[in-house]
């Protein structure tokens, strides 16, 4: 009877890439704002694609839309839905004021994203929600978000 030799597969360690997106928003269609908008989109596209350990999911960008009502921002809503579908691990945002101008919407979105396991990084404020694992730190973020958004006004 012939002998069968079992050949074990060579296993390569494959590290899953972090699925990253960016959210950009400008509130008017003025030339300065549109230039800022294009710069944000280009910056985040290049930055995410430059990271070997990251996979670019998408750049979600609302142009000429106020940040005071999340329900009017189609790209923000699409991003949140993609997070609920577990397509995104991390969101990059220029600042809290780009993410939302309404404190209640901002805090509600951040809380939902944290529950979904999605990290949000606000570059200007140097806030990384992944590093805010306990309730005390989350409460501090809520307070800071409220104060910063109040500073910018409605």
PDB file of C-alpha atoms in Angstrom:
ATOM      1  CA  UNK A   1       0.000   0.000   0.000  1.00  0.00           C
ATOM      2  CA  UNK A   2       1.436   3.423  -0.967  1.00  0.00           C
ATOM      3  CA  UNK A   3       2.311   5.816   1.830  1.00  0.00           C
ATOM      4  CA  UNK A   4       0.798   9.275   1.955  1.00  0.00           C
ATOM      5  CA  UNK A   5       2.984  12.114   3.136  1.00  0.00           C
ATOM      6  CA  UNK A   6       1.114  15.005   4.684  1.00  0.00           C
ATOM      7  CA  UNK A   7       2.640  18.349   3.792  1.00  0.00           C
ATOM      8  CA  UNK A   8       1.804  21.070   6.267  1.00  0.00           C
ATOM      9  CA  UNK A   9       1.055  24.491   4.813  1.00  0.00           C
ATOM     10  CA  UNK A  10       3.473  27.318   5.347  1.00  0.00           C
ATOM     11  CA  UNK A  11       1.618  29.900   7.349  1.00  0.00           C
ATOM     12  CA  UNK A  12       2.474  33.481   6.841  1.00  0.00           C
ATOM     13  CA  UNK A  13       1.596  35.948   9.527  1.00  0.00           C
ATOM     14  CA  UNK A  14      -0.848  38.348   7.902  1.00  0.00           C
ATOM     15  CA  UNK A  15      -1.748  41.432   9.847  1.00  0.00           C
ATOM     16  CA  UNK A  16      -5.085  42.940   8.966  1.00  0.00           C
ATOM     17  CA  UNK A  17      -4.850  46.523   7.880  1.00  0.00           C
ATOM     18  CA  UNK A  18      -6.678  49.173   9.842  1.00  0.00           C
ATOM     19  CA  UNK A  19      -9.646  50.368   7.777  1.00  0.00           C
ATOM     20  CA  UNK A  20      -9.387  54.153   7.873  1.00  0.00           C
ATOM     21  CA  UNK A  21     -11.484  56.972   6.455  1.00  0.00           C
ATOM     22  CA  UNK A  22     -11.508  60.722   6.810  1.00  0.00           C
ATOM     23  CA  UNK A  23     -14.344  63.175   7.220  1.00  0.00           C
ATOM     24  CA  UNK A  24     -14.044  66.682   5.802  1.00  0.00           C
ATOM     25  CA  UNK A  25     -16.560  69.509   5.796  1.00  0.00           C
ATOM     26  CA  UNK A  26     -16.764  73.161   4.846  1.00  0.00           C
ATOM     27  CA  UNK A  27     -19.829  75.261   5.557  1.00  0.00           C
ATOM     28  CA  UNK A  28     -19.854  77.614   2.570  1.00  0.00           C
ATOM     29  CA  UNK A  29     -19.016  77.593  -1.112  1.00  0.00           C
ATOM     30  CA  UNK A  30     -16.641  80.578  -0.855  1.00  0.00           C
ATOM     31  CA  UNK A  31     -13.338  80.280  -2.718  1.00  0.00           C
ATOM     32  CA  UNK A  32     -11.344  80.080   0.532  1.00  0.00           C
ATOM     33  CA  UNK A  33     -13.591  77.364   1.927  1.00  0.00           C
ATOM     34  CA  UNK A  34     -13.496  75.357  -1.307  1.00  0.00           C
ATOM     35  CA  UNK A  35      -9.697  75.578  -1.306  1.00  0.00           C
ATOM     36  CA  UNK A  36      -9.678  74.327   2.305  1.00  0.00           C
ATOM     37  CA  UNK A  37     -12.074  71.552   1.328  1.00  0.00           C
ATOM     38  CA  UNK A  38      -9.897  70.382  -1.565  1.00  0.00           C
ATOM     39  CA  UNK A  39      -6.823  70.579   0.660  1.00  0.00           C
ATOM     40  CA  UNK A  40      -8.469  68.470   3.376  1.00  0.00           C
ATOM     41  CA  UNK A  41      -9.534  65.797   0.881  1.00  0.00           C
ATOM     42  CA  UNK A  42      -6.092  65.668  -0.776  1.00  0.00           C
ATOM     43  CA  UNK A  43      -4.224  65.673   2.535  1.00  0.00           C
ATOM     44  CA  UNK A  44      -6.222  62.796   4.007  1.00  0.00           C
ATOM     45  CA  UNK A  45      -6.118  60.740   0.814  1.00  0.00           C
ATOM     46  CA  UNK A  46      -2.316  61.038   0.646  1.00  0.00           C
ATOM     47  CA  UNK A  47      -1.837  60.530   4.375  1.00  0.00           C
ATOM     48  CA  UNK A  48      -3.945  57.379   4.622  1.00  0.00           C
ATOM     49  CA  UNK A  49      -2.535  55.868   1.428  1.00  0.00           C
ATOM     50  CA  UNK A  50       1.029  56.497   2.679  1.00  0.00           C
ATOM     51  CA  UNK A  51       0.507  54.158   5.634  1.00  0.00           C
ATOM     52  CA  UNK A  52       1.278  50.517   4.791  1.00  0.00           C
ATOM     53  CA  UNK A  53      -0.745  49.340   7.785  1.00  0.00           C
ATOM     54  CA  UNK A  54      -3.867  51.287   6.777  1.00  0.00           C
ATOM     55  CA  UNK A  55      -6.463  50.691   4.090  1.00  0.00           C
ATOM     56  CA  UNK A  56      -8.294  53.742   2.719  1.00  0.00           C
ATOM     57  CA  UNK A  57     -12.033  53.092   2.992  1.00  0.00           C
ATOM     58  CA  UNK A  58     -13.222  56.447   1.666  1.00  0.00           C
ATOM     59  CA  UNK A  59     -13.060  60.191   2.114  1.00  0.00           C
ATOM     60  CA  UNK A  60     -16.460  61.393   3.284  1.00  0.00           C
ATOM     61  CA  UNK A  61     -16.827  65.071   2.504  1.00  0.00           C
ATOM     62  CA  UNK A  62     -19.713  67.516   2.863  1.00  0.00           C
ATOM     63  CA  UNK A  63     -19.271  70.767   0.948  1.00  0.00           C
ATOM     64  CA  UNK A  64     -21.264  73.931   1.578  1.00  0.00           C
ATOM     65  CA  UNK A  65     -23.127  72.288   4.463  1.00  0.00           C
ATOM     66  CA  UNK A  66     -23.487  73.655   7.972  1.00  0.00           C
ATOM     67  CA  UNK A  67     -22.338  71.367  10.744  1.00  0.00           C
ATOM     68  CA  UNK A  68     -25.182  72.270  13.105  1.00  0.00           C
ATOM     69  CA  UNK A  69     -27.560  69.530  11.909  1.00  0.00           C
ATOM     70  CA  UNK A  70     -26.119  66.075  11.243  1.00  0.00           C
ATOM     71  CA  UNK A  71     -29.298  64.996   9.447  1.00  0.00           C
ATOM     72  CA  UNK A  72     -28.549  67.420   6.593  1.00  0.00           C
ATOM     73  CA  UNK A  73     -25.027  66.091   5.977  1.00  0.00           C
ATOM     74  CA  UNK A  74     -25.342  63.218   3.518  1.00  0.00           C
ATOM     75  CA  UNK A  75     -21.683  62.213   3.625  1.00  0.00           C
ATOM     76  CA  UNK A  76     -21.594  62.258   7.429  1.00  0.00           C
ATOM     77  CA  UNK A  77     -24.689  60.036   7.489  1.00  0.00           C
ATOM     78  CA  UNK A  78     -23.139  57.686   4.911  1.00  0.00           C
ATOM     79  CA  UNK A  79     -19.979  57.456   7.020  1.00  0.00           C
ATOM     80  CA  UNK A  80     -21.983  56.654  10.159  1.00  0.00           C
ATOM     81  CA  UNK A  81     -23.897  53.962   8.265  1.00  0.00           C
ATOM     82  CA  UNK A  82     -20.628  52.432   7.017  1.00  0.00           C
ATOM     83  CA  UNK A  83     -19.419  52.367  10.625  1.00  0.00           C
ATOM     84  CA  UNK A  84     -22.585  50.533  11.642  1.00  0.00           C
ATOM     85  CA  UNK A  85     -21.881  48.026   8.853  1.00  0.00           C
ATOM     86  CA  UNK A  86     -18.404  47.484  10.380  1.00  0.00           C
ATOM     87  CA  UNK A  87     -16.571  48.819   7.307  1.00  0.00           C
ATOM     88  CA  UNK A  88     -14.503  51.387   9.255  1.00  0.00           C
ATOM     89  CA  UNK A  89     -12.081  51.053  12.179  1.00  0.00           C
ATOM     90  CA  UNK A  90     -10.831  54.638  12.422  1.00  0.00           C
ATOM     91  CA  UNK A  91     -11.942  58.119  11.335  1.00  0.00           C
ATOM     92  CA  UNK A  92      -9.584  61.060  10.875  1.00  0.00           C
ATOM     93  CA  UNK A  93     -10.999  64.581  11.214  1.00  0.00           C
ATOM     94  CA  UNK A  94      -9.247  67.940  11.072  1.00  0.00           C
ATOM     95  CA  UNK A  95     -11.072  69.256  14.154  1.00  0.00           C
ATOM     96  CA  UNK A  96     -14.128  68.872  16.337  1.00  0.00           C
ATOM     97  CA  UNK A  97     -15.762  71.811  14.546  1.00  0.00           C
ATOM     98  CA  UNK A  98     -15.435  69.977  11.207  1.00  0.00           C
ATOM     99  CA  UNK A  99     -17.056  66.873  12.715  1.00  0.00           C
ATOM    100  CA  UNK A 100     -20.042  68.735  14.170  1.00  0.00           C
ATOM    101  CA  UNK A 101     -21.023  72.204  15.336  1.00  0.00           C
ATOM    102  CA  UNK A 102     -23.882  70.951  17.482  1.00  0.00           C
ATOM    103  CA  UNK A 103     -22.688  69.655  20.849  1.00  0.00           C
ATOM    104  CA  UNK A 104     -25.491  67.111  21.249  1.00  0.00           C
ATOM    105  CA  UNK A 105     -24.910  65.647  17.751  1.00  0.00           C
ATOM    106  CA  UNK A 106     -21.155  65.558  18.293  1.00  0.00           C
ATOM    107  CA  UNK A 107     -21.332  63.761  21.625  1.00  0.00           C
ATOM    108  CA  UNK A 108     -24.018  61.336  20.421  1.00  0.00           C
ATOM    109  CA  UNK A 109     -21.956  60.414  17.340  1.00  0.00           C
ATOM    110  CA  UNK A 110     -18.751  59.958  19.334  1.00  0.00           C
ATOM    111  CA  UNK A 111     -20.534  57.765  21.880  1.00  0.00           C
ATOM    112  CA  UNK A 112     -22.094  55.617  19.166  1.00  0.00           C
ATOM    113  CA  UNK A 113     -18.768  55.259  17.369  1.00  0.00           C
ATOM    114  CA  UNK A 114     -17.031  54.246  20.598  1.00  0.00           C
ATOM    115  CA  UNK A 115     -19.700  51.578  21.157  1.00  0.00           C
ATOM    116  CA  UNK A 116     -19.091  50.326  17.614  1.00  0.00           C
ATOM    117  CA  UNK A 117     -15.354  50.161  18.324  1.00  0.00           C
ATOM    118  CA  UNK A 118     -14.549  52.956  15.875  1.00  0.00           C
ATOM    119  CA  UNK A 119     -11.765  55.337  16.860  1.00  0.00           C
ATOM    120  CA  UNK A 120     -12.046  59.025  15.978  1.00  0.00           C
ATOM    121  CA  UNK A 121      -8.919  61.168  15.828  1.00  0.00           C
ATOM    122  CA  UNK A 122      -9.373  64.937  15.947  1.00  0.00           C
ATOM    123  CA  UNK A 123      -6.045  66.285  14.747  1.00  0.00           C
ATOM    124  CA  UNK A 124      -6.244  69.924  15.832  1.00  0.00           C
ATOM    125  CA  UNK A 125      -7.286  69.076  19.390  1.00  0.00           C
ATOM    126  CA  UNK A 126      -5.040  65.978  19.532  1.00  0.00           C
ATOM    127  CA  UNK A 127      -7.929  63.823  20.730  1.00  0.00           C
ATOM    128  CA  UNK A 128      -7.893  60.081  20.084  1.00  0.00           C
ATOM    129  CA  UNK A 129     -11.089  58.402  21.323  1.00  0.00           C
ATOM    130  CA  UNK A 130      -9.375  54.990  21.503  1.00  0.00           C
ATOM    131  CA  UNK A 131      -7.227  56.329  24.321  1.00  0.00           C
ATOM    132  CA  UNK A 132     -10.337  57.375  26.239  1.00  0.00           C
ATOM    133  CA  UNK A 133     -11.386  53.911  27.345  1.00  0.00           C
ATOM    134  CA  UNK A 134     -12.989  54.678  30.662  1.00  0.00           C
ATOM    135  CA  UNK A 135     -16.061  56.707  31.545  1.00  0.00           C
ATOM    136  CA  UNK A 136     -14.092  59.469  33.254  1.00  0.00           C
ATOM    137  CA  UNK A 137     -12.072  60.151  30.116  1.00  0.00           C
ATOM    138  CA  UNK A 138     -15.197  59.951  27.949  1.00  0.00           C
ATOM    139  CA  UNK A 139     -16.917  62.487  30.210  1.00  0.00           C
ATOM    140  CA  UNK A 140     -13.876  64.759  29.857  1.00  0.00           C
ATOM    141  CA  UNK A 141     -14.169  64.482  26.069  1.00  0.00           C
ATOM    142  CA  UNK A 142     -17.877  65.367  26.244  1.00  0.00           C
ATOM    143  CA  UNK A 143     -17.028  68.440  28.328  1.00  0.00           C
ATOM    144  CA  UNK A 144     -14.160  69.480  26.042  1.00  0.00           C
ATOM    145  CA  UNK A 145     -16.304  68.981  22.921  1.00  0.00           C
ATOM    146  CA  UNK A 146     -19.064  71.118  24.421  1.00  0.00           C
ATOM    147  CA  UNK A 147     -16.651  73.890  25.357  1.00  0.00           C
ATOM    148  CA  UNK A 148     -14.872  73.907  21.996  1.00  0.00           C
ATOM    149  CA  UNK A 149     -18.090  73.875  20.002  1.00  0.00           C
ATOM    150  CA  UNK A 150     -19.554  76.656  22.165  1.00  0.00           C
ATOM    151  CA  UNK A 151     -16.433  78.700  21.378  1.00  0.00           C
ATOM    152  CA  UNK A 152     -17.095  78.383  17.639  1.00  0.00           C
ATOM    153  CA  UNK A 153     -20.755  79.343  18.034  1.00  0.00           C
ATOM    154  CA  UNK A 154     -23.696  77.874  16.112  1.00  0.00           C
TER     155      UNK A 154
END
